[in-house]
Amino acid sequence: MSGKSDKGDGMIDLIIDDRECRAPRGSTILEVCRAHGIDVPTLCYDERLAPYGGCRLCLVEVEGARGLLPACTTEAEEGMVVRTSTEQVESARRTSLELLVSDHPMACTGCSKSGNCELQRLAKRYGIEESRYKGEKHEYPVLRDNPFILRDYNKCILCARCIRICREVQGVGVYDFVNRGFAAVPGTPYDRPMVETPCEFCGQCISTCPTGALTARPFEERERVWKREMARSACAHFGVSLDEMMEALGVEGWKVRTTCPYCGCGCQLDLSVLDNRVVEVSSPVMVGPGQGNLCIKGRFGQDFIASSDRLTTPLIRRDGEFVEASWEEAIEHVTTRLREIRDRSGPDALAVLASARITNEENYMLQKFARAVLGTRNIDHCARLCHAPSVAGLAQTFGSGAMTNSIDDLEEADAVLIIGSNTTETHPIIALRLKKAVMEHDCKIIVADARRIRMCYFADKWLRQRPGTDVALINGMMNVIIEEGLFDREFIESRTEGFEDLKKAVAEYTPERAAEITGVDADLIREAARTFATAERAAIVYAMGITQHTTGTDNVIALADLAMLTGNIGREGTGVNPLRGQNNVQGACDMGALPNVFSGYQSVTDPEASRKFARAWGVESLPQQVGLTVTEMMDAALRGEVKGMYIVGENPMMSDPDIRHVEEALRSLDLLVVQDIFMTETARLADVVLPAASYAEKEGTFTNTDRRVQRVRKAVEPPGDARSDLRIIADIAEALGYSMPAREAEEVFREMASLTPSYAGITYERLDAGETIHWPCPEEGHPGTPILHKEKFTRGKGAFIPVEYKPPAEEPDDRYPLVMTTGRVLEQYHTGTMTRRVPGINEIDPANRVWISREDAEAMGISDGDLVRVSTRRGDIEAEARVTRKMPGGLIFIPFHYSESPANRLTVGRIDPVSKIPEFKVAAAAVSLVRKSAGGNGSGNGSGEGRPGGGE
Amino acid sequence: MKEKVAGAIRQALESGRAGAVLFLAEEEGKLIPRLVRDAGDPAIERAYVGDKRFPASAFAAISLPAVDGVLAVVGRECDRRMMNELAKLNHLDLERVLLLGIPCSQELADACGCDHPVPPEPVAEAEVRPAEALDAPSRSMDIPERLAYWMDHFSRCIRCYGCRNSCPLCVCKDCALEREELAGKDCFPPDIPVFHIIRALDMADRCIDCGICELSCPADIPLRELYREVRGLFKEHFGYEPGISAEDRSPLSFLGEAADLGAHE
């Protein structure tokens, strides 16, 4: 059939089942059907995947076409006449289904997929209980070769969704069909156990499997959930889905939509709850930043909620020991001591650490508590340790310190510079979008990273710069772009200022000079610069590898300069995109849990803003000086200037640099109050420990890395006497004589929005209705702002600021000949408080390992698995060596998740002068052998290369 | 009957005796459990009173946390017994459930071999006689024959766990049937007869013979016969029959008064 031309609007008209349907040109028949509510059965279809046409259930009749056509792979055309349920169509579907059922165990009452099984649903619909086709059935062993994914290929219908999602979405390709004909089945290379494949245990395959072939072991095997099994079994009896069954039983709310508490991607989760326990985790398809995809932490890392280690009662230290206390006692104790310190030494002797993990409402309440109730100017949180330079650098150049573009539009980029971001491990879901851009439209990725990270496999160019030389590298690229006339003259002229200064400064950074500093080949710098500058849409993605330096702010400014130089701001698929590491670090900054600003970045030194907040909070005045930062608070504590600290949901004893120094500081305090969900390394030093509710136990909002404000909803009750941070803070404020009328999350949000222009138009009502809103959203009807600086920069004109290369604070010498860098691994999260309490995760990643290059290891006589000692000027730790070619010579890498060998005992306390971020990424270190490993090769996987994908 | 049941549902809601009622409804030719909170709910008209059954007590346990006050459940005598047993297992608060009892039909009673087809205080009277017990082919066999009989049935087991999963009284978090050391791992048929004997023994003091397991079994194993025989032995030796009352405790659930652990120290 030849398509007639459309009407110029890109839309076509066709008739399906006698209905006139209008759809965008290029849609498949299936897409048109779905858009018009016409039900066409499918088994191999998933919106996240390219059409496959394998299951033959979506066959439809198209007038004039020979035979039946699969709706999922046939493009809809102008004037087509389609019928989706003629006798011939239904008979063909029935036959296909019977063939599938003939080799599928139909004992649904015992199957864990019952009620969620697409085959079960269709078999019911077509009234098929048994197949007319009798023949040989497969008998495969059930595979439990890893802690997460159970594979029972007896239930497989060969739809290839697992194979395709692993390849098309995850970009890994663990599975493929092995064998041919009747023996064909999805499998791993050489039938290796999954832990020996590149599997990243994201569980995307489980999420797409239409039958019970792939199921999640942690949700099925940890303990029996008899009510769930009863309900599933009833689904088989009554022929309904599990959600329908639960609705019928009056428990519609058993699935709670909320936001993942791990990294800043902000994936949406559905927590299934029975008997006050989260029994399953899934993600809604095509909703939120993840679109139904999750990573190992999001999908399998929620066990910490019900951990028996949770704090359940307030603890007060008496004679050196923690003693259980009632809330009344604890609040009385805390308020008395806070008052004492304030009366004796003034309010600035108190300091508050807010948290990037708790909700916006709680952070807002905390800064209000600090400023209005305690009257101290000292409030900060761990954003200081991650993206303070982004806030400072981007505010200077653009006028707003957040990710300029949305996660969704990263997919549109033609080139992406990924610098200092191990995206697949620290922001796995954003990495999926970048991989998609590569796989779908040949986006050119430039990775700048000293380590051979997973993204290198998707990269067009890989620049392996020496740690701490980013400014030289970026200046070198800008030198080439200016030299070769590849810059965007029109953008520079109309949108920016200061270009001449930049031009002058980067003229010094010829590729040859940059090569000398960075160790990257001069021609490679040239090529990378050309690729970036000539792309129609080029985006920059960065993270801690850029910011955690004494030149962090300079690094960020250089990237902003590069984006402006090439006109890559304000459009889809462009921008400067700092990936924020924690679920609500963006929100905690937005809420004013910073020493210099109120919510919405309104300066505390601005008398008008100060008056506005003082009036709203019912106090005479608020501290008008900028307070101390995290790093400065510790120094001030040591000097005896800060005497009392109130820490909520932070663990500086693991996350801050040079933790021996932190310990001294915290021990020298007169009062340390820690409010957390676990007895963290920091809480152990506290005078009072207050048990808090986890994200699954309270209402609120998180703001993810792309400024998307999303709801957090209560799924279960907090354990024991644990209470939400909101309630604890309000109770303490009231005990101090301050009235907190807004105590519920929604009321607090409303108060915050009324004082915060960028959140002013956001309401719970809009969020609960399913709207996606990125701030700024200045008024109720405003749709939000996924892309910043579209017409003009927040500050008016974008400011080019030239920056010069400065060497890191500490460079290798004879005694400490190696450079040490720190970071995260995919499986673990931050200080390990949550992920290290997840059994499956600790099965595949049990302990810390020091990554070291083959050449260095050989020179020192170290083999993979040997126990080594790493020392720096601050201290030393012991851990197993992981000898890997992912590391260049002269560099070692240590993840900071493990309390038994904490990387931050080694890091440098020296800070960036502007943003006060410490230099986590560079320290001079020495490695020595402690003990050869017993079995030749060490733990883990027999080789330091480990699993090619996961654990990289 | 249908009107009486609908009337009883409405009355329970209107009088405030119950905050919600759970019953089986017939919708578009399909049966589905339904929870209603409002006496005007049209689903009440669709209340089903035929011979198909559902384990009302287990559904009540799922629904109860979502209900304010008392949950009334339309059910049969075996549902009442299930509730008693679930209460003993601490999975149902009898103070918060109320049975709107319906009698079984003579056909259903006969098919089940049920001697208790009418619950106390049924919402509608019915003339139903207690039925004769069903044949138990294994009972008259000698031991080798009986073993062969059961082994033959068990050998068809595909270890789908349907018997356990559909059972409203199989509530353990840690299930012996999944223990590799007891039942082997993923082998089907399972290491027989251990698998089914474990379950039969576990059910001895709680099975109330509702028959959902046998209905679920894709291998047509006569599970009711097996459990009935074990229950019979239990009654014979301990004089205990599960489900009859909420107060009687199973002899397996407590130490006898005469037990003197001190003597063994």
Short mmCIF file of N, CA, C and O in Angstrom, two decimals, chain A residues 105-107 109-112 139-140 142-144 152 154 217 220-231 233-234 237-240 244-252 274-275 277, chain B residues 22 24 30-35 37 53-55 58-59 61-63 65-66 86 91 158 160-162 164-175 178 185-186 188 212 215-216 218:
data_model
loop_
_atom_site.label_atom_id
_atom_site.label_comp_id
_atom_site.label_asym_id
_atom_site.label_seq_id
_atom_site.Cartn_x
_atom_site.Cartn_y
_atom_site.Cartn_z
N PRO A 105 4.29 -24.51 31.62
CA PRO A 105 3.55 -25.11 32.74
C PRO A 105 2.40 -24.20 33.15
O PRO A 105 2.63 -23.06 33.52
N MET A 106 1.20 -24.70 33.04
CA MET A 106 0.04 -23.84 33.32
C MET A 106 -0.46 -24.01 34.76
O MET A 106 -1.61 -23.73 35.07
N ALA A 107 0.41 -24.45 35.65
CA ALA A 107 0.05 -24.56 37.06
C ALA A 107 0.18 -23.19 37.70
O ALA A 107 1.06 -22.94 38.52
N THR A 109 -1.46 -21.51 39.91
CA THR A 109 -1.71 -21.22 41.32
C THR A 109 -0.43 -21.21 42.14
O THR A 109 -0.38 -20.62 43.20
N GLY A 110 0.60 -21.89 41.63
CA GLY A 110 1.82 -21.92 42.42
C GLY A 110 2.86 -20.95 41.90
O GLY A 110 3.94 -20.82 42.48
N CYS A 111 2.56 -20.23 40.81
CA CYS A 111 3.58 -19.42 40.16
C CYS A 111 3.62 -18.02 40.76
O CYS A 111 2.59 -17.40 40.99
N SER A 112 4.83 -17.52 40.97
CA SER A 112 4.94 -16.21 41.61
C SER A 112 4.54 -15.09 40.64
O SER A 112 4.38 -13.96 41.05
N GLU A 139 12.52 -29.35 29.79
CA GLU A 139 12.79 -29.51 31.22
C GLU A 139 14.14 -28.90 31.51
O GLU A 139 15.17 -29.51 31.29
N TYR A 140 14.10 -27.67 31.94
CA TYR A 140 15.33 -26.97 32.25
C TYR A 140 15.53 -26.91 33.76
O TYR A 140 14.55 -26.81 34.50
N VAL A 142 16.18 -25.02 37.21
CA VAL A 142 15.94 -23.65 37.66
C VAL A 142 17.29 -23.06 38.08
O VAL A 142 18.04 -23.69 38.82
N LEU A 143 17.60 -21.87 37.58
CA LEU A 143 18.94 -21.30 37.81
C LEU A 143 18.90 -20.23 38.90
O LEU A 143 18.17 -19.26 38.82
N ARG A 144 19.70 -20.49 39.93
CA ARG A 144 19.84 -19.52 41.02
C ARG A 144 21.32 -19.21 41.18
O ARG A 144 21.90 -19.47 42.21
N ASP A 152 13.88 -19.46 35.37
CA ASP A 152 13.19 -20.73 35.19
C ASP A 152 12.70 -20.77 33.75
O ASP A 152 11.59 -20.35 33.44
N ASN A 154 11.68 -23.02 31.96
CA ASN A 154 10.52 -23.82 31.64
C ASN A 154 9.32 -22.93 31.36
O ASN A 154 8.39 -23.32 30.68
N ARG A 217 14.65 -12.84 43.12
CA ARG A 217 14.86 -13.69 44.30
C ARG A 217 14.66 -12.96 45.62
O ARG A 217 14.02 -13.51 46.52
N GLU A 220 11.09 -12.96 46.51
CA GLU A 220 10.40 -14.24 46.55
C GLU A 220 10.93 -15.17 47.63
O GLU A 220 10.22 -16.00 48.15
N GLU A 221 12.22 -15.04 47.91
CA GLU A 221 12.83 -16.09 48.72
C GLU A 221 13.21 -15.67 50.13
O GLU A 221 13.53 -16.51 50.95
N ARG A 222 13.22 -14.37 50.40
CA ARG A 222 13.69 -13.96 51.71
C ARG A 222 12.81 -14.57 52.77
O ARG A 222 13.24 -15.17 53.72
N GLU A 223 11.52 -14.38 52.62
CA GLU A 223 10.59 -15.05 53.52
C GLU A 223 9.27 -15.17 52.77
O GLU A 223 9.01 -14.39 51.85
N ARG A 224 8.48 -16.13 53.16
CA ARG A 224 7.19 -16.30 52.50
C ARG A 224 6.25 -15.17 52.90
O ARG A 224 6.20 -14.80 54.07
N VAL A 225 5.53 -14.64 51.93
CA VAL A 225 4.52 -13.63 52.22
C VAL A 225 3.20 -14.29 51.88
O VAL A 225 2.76 -14.26 50.73
N TRP A 226 2.59 -14.95 52.87
CA TRP A 226 1.48 -15.85 52.53
C TRP A 226 0.28 -15.11 51.95
O TRP A 226 -0.41 -15.62 51.10
N LYS A 227 0.07 -13.88 52.40
CA LYS A 227 -1.09 -13.15 51.86
C LYS A 227 -0.90 -12.86 50.38
O LYS A 227 -1.83 -12.92 49.59
N ARG A 228 0.35 -12.55 50.02
CA ARG A 228 0.63 -12.28 48.61
C ARG A 228 0.44 -13.57 47.80
O ARG A 228 -0.15 -13.56 46.72
N GLU A 229 0.91 -14.69 48.36
CA GLU A 229 0.78 -15.94 47.62
C GLU A 229 -0.68 -16.36 47.50
O GLU A 229 -1.11 -16.86 46.46
N MET A 230 -1.44 -16.14 48.58
CA MET A 230 -2.88 -16.41 48.53
C MET A 230 -3.52 -15.60 47.42
O MET A 230 -4.32 -16.10 46.63
N ALA A 231 -3.18 -14.31 47.39
CA ALA A 231 -3.80 -13.41 46.42
C ALA A 231 -3.41 -13.81 45.00
O ALA A 231 -4.24 -13.84 44.09
N SER A 233 -2.53 -16.76 43.97
CA SER A 233 -3.19 -18.01 43.65
C SER A 233 -4.66 -17.76 43.33
O SER A 233 -5.23 -18.35 42.42
N ALA A 234 -5.26 -16.81 44.07
CA ALA A 234 -6.65 -16.46 43.78
C ALA A 234 -6.77 -15.82 42.40
O ALA A 234 -7.78 -15.99 41.72
N HIS A 237 -7.33 -18.51 40.11
CA HIS A 237 -8.69 -19.04 40.22
C HIS A 237 -9.71 -18.14 39.56
O HIS A 237 -10.59 -18.58 38.85
N PHE A 238 -9.58 -16.83 39.83
CA PHE A 238 -10.63 -15.91 39.40
C PHE A 238 -10.33 -15.25 38.06
O PHE A 238 -11.16 -14.53 37.51
N GLY A 239 -9.12 -15.45 37.56
CA GLY A 239 -8.78 -14.90 36.25
C GLY A 239 -8.69 -13.38 36.23
O GLY A 239 -9.17 -12.73 35.32
N VAL A 240 -8.10 -12.82 37.26
CA VAL A 240 -7.92 -11.36 37.29
C VAL A 240 -6.46 -11.05 37.60
O VAL A 240 -5.71 -11.94 37.98
N GLU A 244 -6.12 -5.90 40.25
CA GLU A 244 -7.58 -5.99 40.29
C GLU A 244 -8.04 -6.73 41.54
O GLU A 244 -9.02 -6.35 42.19
N MET A 245 -7.29 -7.79 41.88
CA MET A 245 -7.65 -8.57 43.06
C MET A 245 -7.54 -7.72 44.32
O MET A 245 -8.43 -7.71 45.16
N MET A 246 -6.45 -6.97 44.41
CA MET A 246 -6.25 -6.14 45.60
C MET A 246 -7.31 -5.04 45.67
O MET A 246 -7.80 -4.70 46.75
N GLU A 247 -7.66 -4.51 44.52
CA GLU A 247 -8.70 -3.49 44.50
C GLU A 247 -10.03 -4.10 44.96
O GLU A 247 -10.77 -3.53 45.75
N ALA A 248 -10.31 -5.32 44.45
CA ALA A 248 -11.54 -6.00 44.82
C ALA A 248 -11.59 -6.25 46.33
O ALA A 248 -12.64 -6.20 46.94
N LEU A 249 -10.41 -6.49 46.91
CA LEU A 249 -10.36 -6.76 48.35
C LEU A 249 -10.31 -5.47 49.17
O LEU A 249 -10.12 -5.51 50.38
N GLY A 250 -10.42 -4.35 48.50
CA GLY A 250 -10.48 -3.08 49.22
C GLY A 250 -9.13 -2.54 49.65
O GLY A 250 -9.06 -1.65 50.49
N VAL A 251 -8.03 -3.10 49.11
CA VAL A 251 -6.71 -2.59 49.49
C VAL A 251 -6.02 -1.95 48.29
O VAL A 251 -4.90 -2.31 47.92
N GLU A 252 -6.69 -0.99 47.68
CA GLU A 252 -6.15 -0.31 46.50
C GLU A 252 -4.78 0.29 46.81
O GLU A 252 -3.93 0.37 45.95
N LEU A 274 2.45 -5.19 52.27
CA LEU A 274 1.51 -6.07 52.95
C LEU A 274 1.96 -6.17 54.40
O LEU A 274 3.16 -6.35 54.67
N ASP A 275 1.02 -6.09 55.31
CA ASP A 275 1.33 -6.19 56.74
C ASP A 275 2.49 -5.28 57.14
O ASP A 275 3.44 -5.71 57.79
N ARG A 277 4.94 -4.19 55.61
CA ARG A 277 6.27 -4.49 55.09
C ARG A 277 6.29 -4.28 53.59
O ARG A 277 5.32 -4.60 52.90
N LEU B 22 -17.25 -8.28 52.91
CA LEU B 22 -16.52 -8.97 51.85
C LEU B 22 -17.35 -10.15 51.39
O LEU B 22 -17.82 -10.93 52.20
N LEU B 24 -18.41 -12.76 47.62
CA LEU B 24 -18.08 -13.14 46.26
C LEU B 24 -19.15 -12.54 45.35
O LEU B 24 -20.34 -12.71 45.60
N LYS B 30 -17.98 -13.33 35.44
CA LYS B 30 -16.83 -13.80 36.20
C LYS B 30 -17.08 -13.61 37.68
O LYS B 30 -17.78 -12.71 38.09
N LEU B 31 -16.46 -14.48 38.47
CA LEU B 31 -16.57 -14.31 39.91
C LEU B 31 -15.34 -13.55 40.40
O LEU B 31 -14.24 -13.74 39.91
N ILE B 32 -15.57 -12.69 41.38
CA ILE B 32 -14.44 -11.99 41.99
C ILE B 32 -14.85 -11.59 43.41
O ILE B 32 -16.01 -11.26 43.65
N PRO B 33 -13.93 -11.67 44.35
CA PRO B 33 -14.28 -11.19 45.68
C PRO B 33 -14.52 -9.68 45.62
O PRO B 33 -13.93 -9.01 44.77
N ARG B 34 -15.34 -9.17 46.48
CA ARG B 34 -15.64 -7.74 46.43
C ARG B 34 -15.78 -7.23 47.86
O ARG B 34 -16.45 -7.86 48.68
N LEU B 35 -15.15 -6.11 48.14
CA LEU B 35 -15.30 -5.49 49.44
C LEU B 35 -16.13 -4.23 49.26
O LEU B 35 -15.80 -3.40 48.42
N ARG B 37 -18.15 -0.89 51.23
CA ARG B 37 -18.22 -0.14 52.48
C ARG B 37 -19.53 0.63 52.61
O ARG B 37 -19.79 1.24 53.62
N ARG B 53 -16.63 -21.77 45.78
CA ARG B 53 -16.22 -21.25 47.09
C ARG B 53 -14.94 -20.44 46.99
O ARG B 53 -14.24 -20.51 45.99
N PHE B 54 -14.70 -19.68 48.00
CA PHE B 54 -13.40 -19.02 48.07
C PHE B 54 -12.99 -18.93 49.53
O PHE B 54 -13.84 -18.92 50.41
N PRO B 55 -11.70 -18.94 49.79
CA PRO B 55 -11.26 -18.94 51.18
C PRO B 55 -11.44 -17.57 51.81
O PRO B 55 -10.53 -16.75 51.87
N ALA B 58 -8.95 -15.96 54.48
CA ALA B 58 -7.65 -15.44 54.05
C ALA B 58 -7.83 -14.09 53.40
O ALA B 58 -7.03 -13.17 53.61
N PHE B 59 -8.88 -13.96 52.60
CA PHE B 59 -9.14 -12.65 52.00
C PHE B 59 -9.46 -11.62 53.09
O PHE B 59 -9.09 -10.46 53.00
N ALA B 61 -8.22 -11.58 55.98
CA ALA B 61 -6.94 -11.18 56.60
C ALA B 61 -6.23 -10.14 55.74
O ALA B 61 -5.58 -9.24 56.26
N ILE B 62 -6.37 -10.26 54.41
CA ILE B 62 -5.74 -9.27 53.53
C ILE B 62 -6.47 -7.93 53.63
O ILE B 62 -5.86 -6.87 53.70
N SER B 63 -7.81 -7.99 53.67
CA SER B 63 -8.60 -6.76 53.65
C SER B 63 -8.61 -6.03 54.98
O SER B 63 -8.70 -4.80 55.02
N PRO B 65 -6.69 -4.91 57.38
CA PRO B 65 -5.95 -3.68 57.70
C PRO B 65 -6.50 -2.44 56.99
O PRO B 65 -6.27 -1.32 57.44
N ALA B 66 -7.22 -2.65 55.88
CA ALA B 66 -7.74 -1.51 55.14
C ALA B 66 -9.16 -1.14 55.58
O ALA B 66 -9.79 -0.28 54.98
N LEU B 86 -7.09 -19.19 61.88
CA LEU B 86 -6.23 -18.03 61.60
C LEU B 86 -6.06 -17.18 62.86
O LEU B 86 -5.00 -16.61 63.10
N HIS B 91 -3.23 -14.38 63.01
CA HIS B 91 -3.32 -13.66 61.74
C HIS B 91 -4.69 -13.02 61.51
O HIS B 91 -4.95 -12.47 60.46
N ILE B 158 4.48 -31.70 40.39
CA ILE B 158 5.44 -30.88 39.65
C ILE B 158 5.99 -29.78 40.56
O ILE B 158 6.61 -28.83 40.09
N CYS B 160 4.69 -27.30 42.17
CA CYS B 160 4.32 -25.93 41.81
C CYS B 160 3.98 -25.12 43.04
O CYS B 160 3.82 -23.91 42.96
N TYR B 161 3.84 -25.78 44.18
CA TYR B 161 3.48 -25.13 45.44
C TYR B 161 2.06 -24.57 45.44
O TYR B 161 1.70 -23.77 46.30
N GLY B 162 1.26 -24.99 44.47
CA GLY B 162 -0.13 -24.51 44.41
C GLY B 162 -0.91 -24.89 45.66
O GLY B 162 -1.72 -24.12 46.15
N ARG B 164 0.15 -25.27 48.71
CA ARG B 164 0.54 -24.39 49.80
C ARG B 164 0.06 -22.96 49.55
O ARG B 164 -0.51 -22.31 50.43
N ASN B 165 0.29 -22.49 48.34
CA ASN B 165 0.00 -21.08 48.07
C ASN B 165 -1.48 -20.75 48.13
O ASN B 165 -1.85 -19.64 48.48
N SER B 166 -2.33 -21.73 47.79
CA SER B 166 -3.75 -21.41 47.82
C SER B 166 -4.33 -21.67 49.20
O SER B 166 -5.45 -21.29 49.49
N CYS B 167 -3.57 -22.31 50.07
CA CYS B 167 -4.10 -22.69 51.39
C CYS B 167 -4.19 -21.47 52.31
O CYS B 167 -3.21 -20.80 52.57
N PRO B 168 -5.40 -21.20 52.81
CA PRO B 168 -5.55 -20.02 53.68
C PRO B 168 -4.89 -20.20 55.05
O PRO B 168 -4.78 -19.24 55.79
N LEU B 169 -4.47 -21.40 55.37
CA LEU B 169 -3.90 -21.62 56.69
C LEU B 169 -2.40 -21.94 56.65
O LEU B 169 -1.79 -22.22 57.66
N CYS B 170 -1.81 -21.89 55.46
CA CYS B 170 -0.37 -22.10 55.33
C CYS B 170 0.28 -20.72 55.44
O CYS B 170 0.42 -20.02 54.46
N VAL B 171 0.64 -20.33 56.66
CA VAL B 171 1.01 -18.93 56.87
C VAL B 171 2.47 -18.73 57.28
O VAL B 171 2.90 -17.61 57.48
N CYS B 172 3.23 -19.84 57.38
CA CYS B 172 4.60 -19.68 57.91
C CYS B 172 5.45 -18.82 56.99
O CYS B 172 5.38 -18.93 55.77
N LYS B 173 6.29 -17.98 57.60
CA LYS B 173 7.23 -17.17 56.83
C LYS B 173 8.37 -18.04 56.32
O LYS B 173 8.90 -17.84 55.24
N ASP B 174 8.77 -18.98 57.15
CA ASP B 174 9.87 -19.87 56.80
C ASP B 174 9.25 -21.23 56.53
O ASP B 174 8.76 -21.88 57.44
N CYS B 175 9.24 -21.64 55.28
CA CYS B 175 8.47 -22.83 54.90
C CYS B 175 9.38 -24.05 54.75
O CYS B 175 10.35 -24.02 54.00
N GLU B 178 10.44 -25.48 51.41
CA GLU B 178 11.47 -24.83 50.59
C GLU B 178 12.86 -25.13 51.11
O GLU B 178 13.84 -24.67 50.55
N LYS B 185 16.19 -29.61 46.31
CA LYS B 185 16.12 -28.29 45.70
C LYS B 185 15.65 -28.39 44.26
O LYS B 185 16.26 -29.07 43.44
N ASP B 186 14.58 -27.71 43.98
CA ASP B 186 14.11 -27.58 42.60
C ASP B 186 13.91 -28.89 41.86
O ASP B 186 13.87 -28.92 40.65
N PHE B 188 11.81 -31.95 40.55
CA PHE B 188 10.43 -32.42 40.46
C PHE B 188 10.40 -33.74 39.71
O PHE B 188 11.05 -33.85 38.69
N ILE B 212 -9.48 -26.32 48.98
CA ILE B 212 -8.91 -25.41 47.97
C ILE B 212 -7.63 -26.01 47.37
O ILE B 212 -7.34 -25.87 46.19
N LEU B 215 -8.39 -28.44 44.70
CA LEU B 215 -8.90 -27.70 43.55
C LEU B 215 -7.75 -27.08 42.76
O LEU B 215 -7.79 -26.95 41.55
N SER B 216 -6.69 -26.67 43.47
CA SER B 216 -5.58 -25.98 42.83
C SER B 216 -4.59 -26.94 42.19
O SER B 216 -3.81 -26.55 41.34
N PRO B 218 -2.61 -29.08 39.95
CA PRO B 218 -2.68 -29.40 38.53
C PRO B 218 -2.40 -30.88 38.27
O PRO B 218 -2.63 -31.37 37.18
#
